[in-house]
Amino acid sequence: MGTALIYDEEMTKYKLLWIDRACKIEVPERLTVSHDALVKTGLADRCVAVPVREATDADILLVHSEEYLEGVKKTPYLTLEELKEFTLQYGDVYFHPNIYHCAKLAAGAALQLVDSVMTGKVRNGMALVRPPGHHSMRSAACGFCVFNNVAIAARYAKQKYGIKRVLIVDWDVHHGQGVQYCFEDDPSVLYFSWHRYEHQKFWPQLRDSDYDCVGKEKGAGFNVNVPWNKVGMKNSDYLSVFCHLLLPIAYEFSPDLVLVCAGFDSAIGDPEGEMRASPDIFAHLTHLLMNLAGGKLCAVLEGGYNLTSLHQSVCQTVQTLLGDPAPRPANLDGPCTSALESLHCVRAAHRQYWSCLKHAAELPSYDISTKRIKLPDSEEEEEEERQKTGEEEKSAEEEAWPEPPKRFSPPVSTALLLPEGVACPDGCQRFSSSDDPVLVNKLREKFLVASDDDLTTLCSLTALVEKMEKHEIGNGLALVRDVSMATVCVVQHAATAHRDRVLIVCVGDASVPRKGADDGKTLLVQFSNKESGEQKSKFHIPVCLHKGCSDVSGFTQAVLGLLLPLGYEYDPSLVLLARTPGSGLCDAAWQQLTGLLQGLAQGHTLVLMQEAEKACVGPTASSLLGVAAPPLGKLHAPLPEDVEALERLRLALQADWKLLRTTAPETGGEEH
Ligand code: Q9C
Ligand code: ZN
């Protein structure tokens, strides 16, 4: 199943017709450079081109008032002076004789995307649109937005397809207040937004954008705001919020559809956002959402004003939607203090609504720098303030950043090493290697108890890992007699062949000897129900769940809040996922794990399963091929003893692993 790309040149055919400092960045080239880049990289060709359509009055009225629609309808016939006048009612937006037409196409594009995904024509997709939508309100244009494309799409999807829950992820650097206002009392639409806030000093300067605006009445808990109080947020800050806030809530919510307000002004180089996340972070943000809602994800362009960072980010997003492995994320040096303060506050504000956050710390008692500041009351005061703080008109300093790393999509996606008589699922390659007698002898010396059959398997495994190193094969699955022996063999091979780091994830009680293995070349995370006593090393992390992995909620919590951040910070070049019988893990949770882990190590995951687990070959192979895992359903509260144990573990490890932090150090320093 493919990826839809929706674009129409018509949406480049309006522009700012007068001088307006606030609006001059919203240019037609935003769309042309994005689309050109998709064409030039060959990504556009790999997508299913879906035509736009005009949203109908009925579509638009799902969100907007009749008076407002009627007003906008007249704009094509206004003179320049009248257009300026019309524009003046609203903030930071401009009108043009062709913008009504484009706004109908933008909203219609979002609806076409929803239709393509909901009818199963494609798995997911992206719509490149202008004007953007998330600031526009029931009766007002705002922030370059005319109609609220994504809000309309959410209402439309619920109405037309009868779906119960929609998740809207707004990773644009501005707060989509229009989306918030539309759904703030509606528990069926969960709205998440992070945004530059600076204690309410940044546009749109709303009290409503702060972390304590959690939704109203029945919708309380279904509006999640992450205010950034400093500029310069980086990859670590974004990933921390995903792992410790958005994903746990999203999995608990269990959406039927994910809509993304995909603005890229949150990337480095953007003059509005002034953040420092690299364009390739969007590959990870996208990937991390792709196993929700059975993979039904619709991304709709919002902001993004640095043309270079914009097209790079768009390509990263689309390439990930197409299923190509994400590049290894760079510079994950942990979240900054200000980001941690924000994260802490949001988690505290939402702990009463989400069982995954029950254990989150309460609001910080120290003098939080997230306190709101007094806004200047008048423009004169504002000017005074500016002079005091020496804030000059910022010269558009051109920031340089490296091109996003090359993304490999190996000629063979998934190779399986299966005993004779076990069928190879469609789409995978059955892996066979001829025995290399020299290697067999070497292995025989190391594995004295190995049978001839075992040695053949180990030999093939070694060859498989080598092909993964060379990016000839993406990922693999081996069904073996002895998972522990196979794990040791792969790790030993990986250690000698210049593999820098291997993340070993064990589900069940495979015993992996750790003698002299705490040199950082491997990180072992083991899920089981065996109490293991003291934490011994930062590179050996036993995760004990009372019912093993059979409690899906506890397991999911451990994967999202512990394994993923550890994995991202460790940044392995290979992930070994070993599974032994009796783990109690259901197929859906296993597939979620397999899917999520492929965001690491450029998708190089090698799954090792005991022969007795052969019923699981099909589901595993499908996850490795990039098919979205089935939803886990709405999650109940995890066992309190598991939550406590996980929290203890996280606290114990956060000195060594910065991505595990969810609160700022008490000093609340000013430094980044
Ligand atoms: N420098 C979108 O990204 N101007 N809209 C703010 C403060 C309005 C952004 C001025 C920015 C609107 C969709
Ligand atoms: Zn924006």
XYZ file of C-alpha atoms and ligand atoms in Angstrom:
686
model
C 0.000 0.000 0.000
C 1.332 3.357 -1.031
C 1.759 6.919 0.034
C -0.428 9.664 -1.390
C 1.062 12.973 -2.449
C -1.377 15.785 -3.031
C -0.214 18.931 -4.731
C -1.561 21.394 -7.236
C 0.337 24.271 -8.740
C -2.800 26.389 -8.500
C -2.052 26.878 -4.796
C 1.086 28.843 -5.709
C -1.073 31.393 -7.460
C -1.618 33.979 -4.812
C 0.791 36.247 -2.997
C 1.156 39.306 -0.821
C 0.266 42.369 -2.912
C 1.404 45.085 -0.514
C 4.141 45.617 2.044
C 3.650 43.819 5.343
C 6.644 42.770 7.423
C 4.766 40.029 9.221
C 3.473 38.403 6.039
C 6.348 38.671 3.604
C 7.707 35.213 4.497
C 4.612 33.380 3.297
C 5.561 33.040 -0.370
C 4.481 30.802 -3.278
C 8.034 29.407 -3.495
C 7.376 27.515 -0.244
C 5.290 25.127 -2.261
C 7.354 25.031 -5.455
C 10.675 24.296 -3.705
C 9.041 21.561 -1.645
C 7.459 19.929 -4.645
C 10.554 20.357 -6.846
C 12.668 18.654 -4.186
C 10.272 15.717 -4.058
C 10.464 15.428 -7.843
C 14.234 15.782 -8.015
C 14.852 13.128 -5.366
C 12.499 10.719 -7.108
C 10.215 10.647 -4.097
C 7.261 12.185 -5.927
C 7.404 9.377 -8.484
C 7.170 6.776 -5.763
C 3.987 8.329 -4.366
C 0.429 7.946 -5.578
C -0.536 11.310 -7.057
C -3.996 12.198 -5.788
C -5.769 15.228 -7.290
C -6.987 18.087 -5.135
C -10.596 19.181 -5.077
C -12.370 22.254 -3.787
C -13.848 21.850 -0.339
C -17.608 22.429 -0.537
C -19.516 24.941 1.570
C -20.760 22.031 3.666
C -17.168 20.894 4.286
C -16.083 24.380 5.327
C -19.118 24.851 7.554
C -18.029 21.824 9.592
C -15.683 24.270 11.315
C -16.431 27.827 10.187
C -19.420 30.126 10.548
C -21.688 31.022 7.671
C -20.945 34.759 8.113
C -17.215 34.148 7.855
C -17.549 31.923 4.792
C -19.765 34.491 3.107
C -17.202 37.187 3.857
C -14.318 35.217 2.381
C -16.449 34.318 -0.652
C -16.561 37.980 -1.628
C -12.793 38.503 -1.564
C -12.179 37.536 -5.229
C -14.230 40.548 -6.274
C -12.653 43.164 -3.997
C -10.332 45.917 -5.181
C -6.831 46.109 -3.783
C -7.899 48.760 -1.274
C -10.912 46.691 -0.213
C -8.724 43.611 0.187
C -6.370 45.531 2.470
C -9.340 46.750 4.441
C -10.794 43.228 4.745
C -7.423 41.927 5.863
C -7.232 44.515 8.662
C -9.938 42.739 10.686
C -7.556 39.874 11.273
C -4.035 39.326 12.570
C -0.973 38.447 10.485
C -2.776 37.310 7.362
C -3.286 38.709 3.899
C -5.912 38.269 1.216
C -5.601 38.121 -2.551
C -8.244 37.716 -5.268
C -7.235 34.063 -5.729
C -6.807 33.070 -2.082
C -10.409 31.942 -1.596
C -9.972 29.499 -4.458
C -6.663 28.267 -3.003
C -8.105 27.989 0.492
C -10.874 25.766 -0.866
C -8.238 23.629 -2.615
C -6.110 23.447 0.549
C -9.005 22.212 2.661
C -10.143 19.950 -0.186
C -6.645 18.496 -0.451
C -6.796 17.515 3.211
C -10.167 15.856 2.581
C -8.891 14.005 -0.493
C -6.050 12.740 1.653
C -8.428 11.554 4.361
C -10.550 9.804 1.720
C -7.523 8.088 0.163
C -6.320 6.814 3.527
C -9.706 5.880 4.982
C -10.797 3.942 1.907
C -7.494 2.055 1.888
C -6.379 3.409 -1.458
C -3.113 4.316 0.249
C -1.633 3.698 3.667
C -0.717 7.300 4.435
C 0.123 10.517 2.670
C 1.040 14.154 2.605
C -0.732 17.205 1.200
C 1.378 20.210 0.176
C -0.964 23.130 0.567
C -1.229 26.907 0.763
C -2.774 28.666 2.586
C -2.032 26.821 5.827
C -4.846 26.257 8.298
C -4.165 25.761 11.977
C -4.511 29.389 13.118
C -7.825 30.088 11.467
C -10.826 30.115 13.739
C -14.569 29.673 13.395
C -15.026 33.243 12.257
C -11.545 34.543 11.634
C -8.564 34.252 9.380
C -5.263 34.399 11.234
C -1.530 33.770 10.820
C -1.603 33.211 7.003
C -4.533 30.775 7.463
C -7.978 31.116 5.913
C -9.759 27.802 6.494
C -8.673 25.325 9.132
C -7.690 22.472 6.807
C -6.854 19.909 9.479
C -9.762 20.732 11.778
C -12.135 20.352 8.819
C -10.455 17.063 7.933
C -10.907 15.727 11.470
C -14.632 16.553 11.572
C -15.073 15.165 8.044
C -13.319 11.902 8.883
C -15.465 11.386 11.967
C -18.656 12.174 10.115
C -17.995 10.280 6.878
C -16.235 7.206 8.232
C -17.769 6.999 11.690
C -14.406 6.841 13.393
C -14.380 7.454 17.114
C -11.011 9.037 17.873
C -8.714 11.341 15.913
C -5.258 12.414 17.046
C -3.948 15.724 15.730
C -0.209 16.218 16.138
C 0.817 19.815 15.496
C 4.591 19.964 15.164
C 4.534 23.417 13.570
C 6.439 25.899 15.753
C 3.327 28.017 16.306
C 0.357 27.162 18.452
C -2.586 26.104 16.301
C -5.052 27.935 18.485
C -7.736 27.501 15.812
C -7.519 23.732 16.190
C -7.487 23.998 19.981
C -10.606 26.197 20.052
C -12.386 23.885 17.635
C -11.955 20.779 19.784
C -11.304 21.994 23.322
C -14.484 20.467 24.732
C -14.398 17.394 22.474
C -12.853 14.195 23.883
C -12.969 12.471 20.498
C -10.220 14.682 19.058
C -6.939 14.788 20.930
C -4.933 17.868 19.999
C -1.207 18.024 20.735
C 0.876 21.087 19.953
C 4.343 22.263 20.842
C 5.097 25.877 20.160
C 7.449 28.757 20.712
C 5.926 30.619 23.625
C 8.583 32.480 25.602
C 6.325 33.079 28.549
C 3.609 34.397 26.281
C 5.881 36.895 24.560
C 5.814 35.083 21.235
C 3.002 35.342 18.725
C 0.067 34.770 19.047
C 0.782 35.670 22.692
C -2.156 33.780 24.086
C -2.667 32.689 27.648
C -4.543 29.768 26.038
C -1.318 28.317 24.650
C 0.189 27.454 28.021
C 0.601 23.955 29.441
C -2.305 24.310 31.864
C -4.853 24.671 29.055
C -5.795 21.019 28.982
C -9.236 21.219 27.413
C -12.675 21.920 28.834
C -15.562 19.916 30.265
C -15.702 16.506 28.617
C -12.634 17.448 26.620
C -10.458 17.994 29.691
C -7.199 16.139 29.150
C -7.589 16.057 25.373
C -5.685 19.246 24.649
C -1.953 18.992 25.187
C 0.140 22.161 24.931
C 3.915 22.158 25.190
C 5.085 25.771 25.408
C 8.749 26.302 24.534
C 10.019 29.128 26.671
C 13.317 29.449 24.865
C 14.386 29.339 21.260
C 17.068 26.932 20.046
C 15.256 23.684 20.885
C 17.005 20.686 19.361
C 16.463 17.079 18.356
C 16.786 15.845 21.939
C 14.116 18.249 23.136
C 11.685 17.113 20.457
C 12.353 13.404 20.982
C 12.037 13.721 24.763
C 8.590 15.208 24.401
C 7.571 12.436 22.003
C 8.847 9.632 24.257
C 7.689 10.984 27.603
C 4.504 12.769 26.702
C 2.968 12.506 23.247
C 3.494 8.806 22.535
C 2.370 7.484 25.936
C -0.789 9.594 25.719
C -1.350 8.723 22.056
C -1.051 4.968 22.712
C -3.402 5.240 25.661
C -5.860 7.217 23.503
C -5.593 4.739 20.620
C -6.653 6.913 17.696
C -8.397 5.571 14.588
C -6.645 8.194 12.471
C -3.639 10.472 12.914
C -3.591 13.921 11.331
C -0.403 15.949 11.394
C -0.312 19.737 11.229
C 3.008 19.429 9.465
C 4.667 22.796 9.770
C 8.411 22.886 9.355
C 9.089 26.254 10.922
C 10.161 24.144 13.919
C 13.332 23.150 12.005
C 16.731 24.808 12.029
C 17.166 27.939 9.972
C 13.569 29.035 10.166
C 13.270 32.786 10.769
C 10.022 32.421 12.723
C 10.826 29.465 14.921
C 14.531 30.053 15.587
C 14.742 26.436 16.725
C 17.702 24.158 16.045
C 16.237 20.736 15.243
C 17.701 19.180 12.107
C 15.459 18.350 9.133
C 16.062 14.622 9.608
C 14.306 14.744 12.989
C 11.076 14.765 10.998
C 11.903 11.291 9.736
C 11.803 10.146 13.354
C 8.750 12.136 14.382
C 6.943 10.652 11.385
C 8.195 7.128 12.027
C 7.165 7.259 15.680
C 3.580 8.060 14.660
C 3.352 5.457 11.908
C 2.353 2.557 14.139
C -0.628 4.365 15.615
C -4.083 3.922 14.036
C -2.842 0.983 11.989
C -0.610 3.389 10.093
C -3.380 5.725 8.925
C -1.511 9.015 8.912
C -2.268 12.188 6.952
C 0.281 14.999 7.025
C -0.893 18.418 5.882
C 1.599 21.237 5.375
C 1.313 24.257 7.664
C 4.282 26.652 8.153
C 7.957 26.528 7.183
C 9.690 29.683 5.951
C 13.321 28.814 5.357
C 13.089 27.375 1.882
C 16.096 25.071 2.332
C 15.147 23.635 5.671
C 11.547 23.421 4.471
C 12.216 21.261 1.434
C 14.694 19.075 3.312
C 12.139 18.478 6.065
C 9.339 17.764 3.596
C 11.530 15.168 1.843
C 12.434 13.520 5.149
C 8.770 13.252 6.040
C 7.614 11.851 2.701
C 10.508 9.413 2.444
C 9.598 8.053 5.856
C 5.936 7.747 4.912
C 7.119 5.702 1.919
C 8.782 3.295 4.344
C 12.465 4.024 3.809
C 14.551 3.546 6.947
C 15.219 6.733 8.892
C 18.790 8.041 9.076
C 20.601 7.713 12.395
C 19.629 10.765 14.417
C 22.571 13.007 15.223
C 23.538 15.067 18.259
C 21.199 13.599 20.817
C 22.943 15.185 23.760
C 19.905 15.361 25.998
C 17.135 17.908 26.495
C 17.939 21.413 27.752
C 16.781 22.700 31.112
C 14.066 24.883 29.669
C 12.614 21.990 27.649
C 12.628 19.796 30.749
C 10.772 22.457 32.696
C 8.112 22.581 30.004
C 7.907 18.790 29.820
C 7.632 18.566 33.597
C 4.814 21.116 33.687
C 2.777 19.477 30.922
C 3.149 16.027 32.463
C 2.078 17.393 35.826
C -0.908 19.207 34.322
C -2.061 16.001 32.609
C -1.341 13.413 35.264
C -4.937 13.406 36.440
C -6.205 12.563 32.951
C -3.845 9.861 31.683
C -2.890 6.717 33.525
C 0.488 6.651 31.762
C 1.298 9.890 33.608
C -0.099 8.915 37.019
C 3.428 8.708 38.287
C 4.642 11.957 36.814
C 6.032 14.414 39.332
C 3.760 17.163 40.575
C 4.210 20.717 39.380
C 7.658 21.930 40.335
C 7.689 23.832 43.616
C 10.846 25.772 42.880
C 10.735 29.104 41.138
C 9.809 27.805 37.714
C 11.041 29.826 34.832
C 7.794 28.787 33.136
C 5.962 31.361 35.209
C 4.094 33.786 33.036
C 5.569 37.203 32.555
C 3.705 40.447 32.646
C 2.887 41.504 29.127
C 3.546 45.117 28.220
C 0.183 46.920 28.219
C 0.847 49.306 25.390
C 2.957 49.619 22.332
C 5.056 52.340 23.949
C 5.769 50.042 26.864
C 6.684 47.333 24.424
C 9.132 49.657 22.725
C 10.625 50.599 26.096
C 10.983 46.933 26.950
C 12.758 46.307 23.683
C 15.250 49.064 24.334
C 15.884 47.803 27.861
C 16.627 44.291 26.725
C 18.678 45.645 23.852
C 16.568 43.653 21.433
C 17.466 44.873 18.006
C 15.785 44.163 14.757
C 17.349 40.780 14.154
C 19.379 40.612 11.000
C 18.414 37.492 9.136
C 21.544 35.612 10.106
C 21.891 32.704 7.742
C 22.401 29.600 9.746
C 24.318 26.752 8.141
C 23.672 23.098 8.811
C 24.795 19.923 7.132
C 22.620 18.219 4.525
C 20.540 15.466 6.071
C 22.505 12.197 6.011
C 22.060 9.800 3.078
C 19.244 7.375 3.478
C 19.835 3.830 2.357
C 17.026 1.674 1.204
C 18.683 -1.666 0.761
C 17.902 -3.786 -2.317
C 16.583 -6.505 -0.010
C 14.311 -5.156 2.712
C 13.856 -8.264 4.794
C 15.761 -11.560 4.802
C 14.618 -14.606 6.731
C 16.686 -17.470 7.989
C 14.223 -20.280 8.477
C 14.515 -24.015 9.046
C 13.412 -26.173 6.146
C 9.681 -26.699 6.169
C 8.876 -23.255 7.525
C 7.382 -21.205 4.702
C 8.827 -17.823 3.829
C 6.178 -15.052 3.962
C 5.523 -12.977 0.830
C 7.788 -10.041 0.218
C 10.726 -11.455 2.172
C 13.790 -13.179 0.852
C 14.721 -16.596 2.217
C 18.333 -16.266 3.227
C 20.747 -19.080 2.604
C 24.490 -18.983 2.691
C 26.891 -21.641 1.692
C 28.917 -22.936 4.613
C 32.296 -21.298 4.753
C 34.513 -24.092 6.157
C 37.005 -21.675 7.728
C 34.232 -19.840 9.536
C 32.557 -23.093 10.586
C 35.781 -24.225 12.205
C 36.235 -20.920 13.992
C 32.679 -21.086 15.277
C 33.153 -24.736 16.334
C 35.978 -23.641 18.627
C 33.905 -20.933 20.219
C 30.657 -22.843 20.570
C 31.692 -26.222 21.876
C 28.149 -27.409 22.502
C 26.936 -26.441 19.024
C 25.660 -29.207 16.751
C 26.482 -29.227 13.019
C 23.056 -27.783 12.359
C 23.697 -25.025 14.885
C 26.994 -24.217 13.209
C 25.326 -23.901 9.826
C 22.822 -21.503 11.364
C 25.522 -19.434 13.082
C 27.466 -19.305 9.862
C 24.442 -18.000 7.970
C 23.661 -15.516 10.715
C 27.160 -14.118 10.426
C 26.747 -13.735 6.689
C 23.379 -12.065 7.195
C 24.820 -9.520 9.627
C 27.615 -8.778 7.172
C 25.101 -8.031 4.434
C 23.266 -5.720 6.788
C 26.513 -3.892 7.506
C 26.952 -3.362 3.796
C 23.359 -2.128 3.503
C 22.623 -4.963 1.069
C 19.925 -6.202 3.416
C 17.771 -3.990 5.630
C 16.593 -6.224 8.390
C 16.213 -9.890 9.122
C 14.652 -12.631 11.131
C 16.193 -15.927 12.154
C 14.344 -18.829 13.694
C 16.973 -20.690 15.686
C 17.253 -23.610 18.073
C 19.056 -21.597 20.710
C 18.451 -17.854 20.913
C 21.126 -17.295 23.559
C 23.807 -18.957 21.456
C 22.737 -17.030 18.349
C 22.771 -13.752 20.252
C 26.276 -14.368 21.557
C 27.449 -15.299 18.090
C 26.074 -12.156 16.474
C 27.393 -9.913 19.232
C 30.857 -11.432 18.992
C 30.883 -11.019 15.259
C 29.618 -7.471 15.509
C 32.268 -6.590 18.087
C 35.102 -7.763 15.848
C 33.744 -6.362 12.612
C 33.822 -2.625 13.218
C 30.187 -2.346 14.242
C 30.301 0.445 16.744
C 27.378 -0.322 18.998
C 24.763 -3.058 19.210
C 21.500 -2.614 21.085
C 20.276 -5.980 22.340
C 16.635 -6.122 23.306
C 15.593 -9.358 24.979
C 11.974 -10.251 25.415
C 11.788 -13.184 27.813
C 14.596 -14.871 29.696
C 17.247 -15.642 27.110
C 20.481 -15.617 29.055
C 23.046 -13.349 27.487
C 26.434 -13.641 29.186
C 27.750 -10.201 30.129
C 31.288 -11.047 31.144
C 33.397 -8.053 30.145
C 30.524 -6.697 28.113
C 30.104 -3.382 29.854
C 32.548 -1.572 27.631
C 29.718 0.207 25.862
C 29.905 -1.875 22.695
C 26.574 -3.398 23.581
C 23.579 -2.151 25.505
C 21.342 -4.931 26.796
C 17.747 -4.188 27.737
C 15.937 -7.270 28.977
C 12.211 -7.507 29.594
C 11.127 -10.323 31.869
C 9.247 -11.079 35.078
C 12.383 -12.035 36.950
C 13.397 -9.664 39.708
C 17.058 -9.080 39.057
C 18.172 -7.081 42.064
C 20.537 -4.172 41.738
C 21.205 -2.290 38.559
C 24.769 -3.282 37.734
C 25.891 -1.270 34.781
C 24.593 1.478 32.570
C 24.875 -0.978 29.689
C 22.832 -3.806 31.210
C 19.291 -2.857 32.016
C 16.893 -5.524 33.277
C 13.276 -4.358 33.059
C 11.140 -6.429 35.369
C 7.409 -6.474 34.735
C 5.264 -8.439 37.214
C 3.326 -10.330 34.596
C 6.222 -10.455 32.200
C 5.160 -8.882 28.956
C 1.536 -10.010 29.158
C 0.368 -6.681 30.565
C 0.277 -4.626 27.377
C -0.049 -1.291 29.187
C 3.001 -1.827 31.361
C 4.987 -3.162 28.443
C 4.053 -0.199 26.238
C 4.998 2.223 28.990
C 8.393 0.549 29.290
C 8.982 0.608 25.548
C 8.010 4.256 25.050
C 9.437 5.808 28.204
C 12.517 3.665 28.661
C 13.591 1.602 25.681
C 13.068 4.239 22.984
C 14.930 7.062 24.732
C 17.730 4.667 25.664
C 17.899 3.416 22.112
C 17.949 6.895 20.634
C 20.646 8.144 22.970
C 22.746 5.002 22.505
C 22.423 5.288 18.720
C 23.324 1.716 17.764
C 24.346 0.595 14.296
C 22.498 -2.683 14.789
C 19.501 -3.710 16.862
C 19.316 -7.329 17.943
C 15.845 -8.255 19.075
C 15.805 -11.629 20.797
C 12.642 -13.352 21.858
C 12.214 -16.524 23.859
C 9.017 -18.537 24.377
C 6.854 -17.816 27.379
C 7.312 -14.039 27.341
C 3.543 -13.642 27.358
C 3.765 -10.871 24.779
C 0.810 -10.685 22.381
C 1.399 -10.347 18.636
C 0.162 -6.759 18.432
C 2.506 -5.517 21.169
C 5.381 -7.465 19.643
C 4.707 -5.891 16.263
C 4.590 -2.449 17.844
C 7.976 -3.099 19.419
C 9.456 -4.365 16.178
C 8.046 -1.430 14.258
C 9.199 1.238 16.697
C 12.722 -0.168 16.985
C 13.209 0.225 13.263
C 13.612 3.944 13.789
C 17.061 3.078 15.157
C 20.205 1.887 13.383
C 18.863 2.914 9.960
C 16.316 0.168 10.278
C 18.913 -2.561 10.773
C 17.049 -4.887 13.087
C 17.871 -8.553 13.389
C 15.198 -10.585 15.129
C 16.180 -13.861 16.737
C 13.404 -16.205 17.759
C 13.392 -19.668 19.216
C 12.071 -22.369 16.869
C 9.089 -22.922 19.134
C 7.933 -19.385 18.249
C 7.419 -20.171 14.592
C 3.775 -19.052 14.666
C 5.153 -15.566 15.139
C 7.218 -15.520 11.929
C 4.367 -14.083 9.850
C 3.515 -11.134 12.107
C 7.199 -10.347 12.678
C 8.038 -10.406 8.987
C 5.146 -8.104 8.247
C 6.400 -5.570 10.818
C 9.917 -5.822 9.428
C 8.552 -5.118 5.970
C 7.122 -1.889 7.322
C 3.477 -2.845 7.590
C 1.992 -0.862 10.476
C 1.387 -2.862 13.621
C -2.267 -3.433 14.563
C -3.514 -0.990 17.211
C -3.288 -2.136 20.821
C -6.732 -0.728 21.626
C -7.403 1.724 24.404
C -4.931 0.934 27.138
C -6.028 0.486 30.726
C -3.869 1.592 33.638
C -0.670 -0.438 33.971
C -0.106 -2.354 37.208
C 0.915 0.097 39.954
C 3.870 -2.078 40.929
C 5.116 -2.023 37.336
C 4.726 1.731 37.068
C 6.664 2.147 40.290
C 9.418 -0.189 39.199
C 9.756 1.559 35.846
C 9.863 4.953 37.500
C 12.559 3.786 39.924
C 14.573 2.438 37.027
C 14.204 5.647 35.042
C 15.307 7.740 38.006
C 18.284 5.496 38.655
C 19.396 5.638 35.047
C 18.820 9.280 34.229
C 22.215 10.349 35.498
C 23.781 8.221 32.757
C 21.092 8.555 30.089
C 19.939 12.120 29.583
C 17.053 11.257 27.295
C 15.392 9.528 30.260
C 14.958 12.826 32.105
C 11.517 14.320 32.475
C 12.183 17.024 35.033
C 14.667 19.854 35.253
C 17.314 19.993 37.937
C 15.918 21.956 40.908
C 18.268 24.843 40.381
C 16.302 25.682 37.247
C 19.319 27.405 35.769
C 19.193 29.724 32.828
C 21.729 27.887 30.737
C 20.745 25.866 27.715
N 7.393 37.247 14.421
C 2.013 29.470 10.215
O 3.131 29.079 10.430
N 3.556 36.192 12.385
N 1.635 30.695 10.524
C 4.171 36.226 13.652
C 6.060 37.176 14.910
C 2.568 35.211 12.144
C 2.562 31.606 11.119
C 5.060 37.398 13.785
C 3.100 33.862 11.830
C 2.016 32.936 11.347
C 1.017 28.594 9.581
Zn 3.955 27.992 12.007
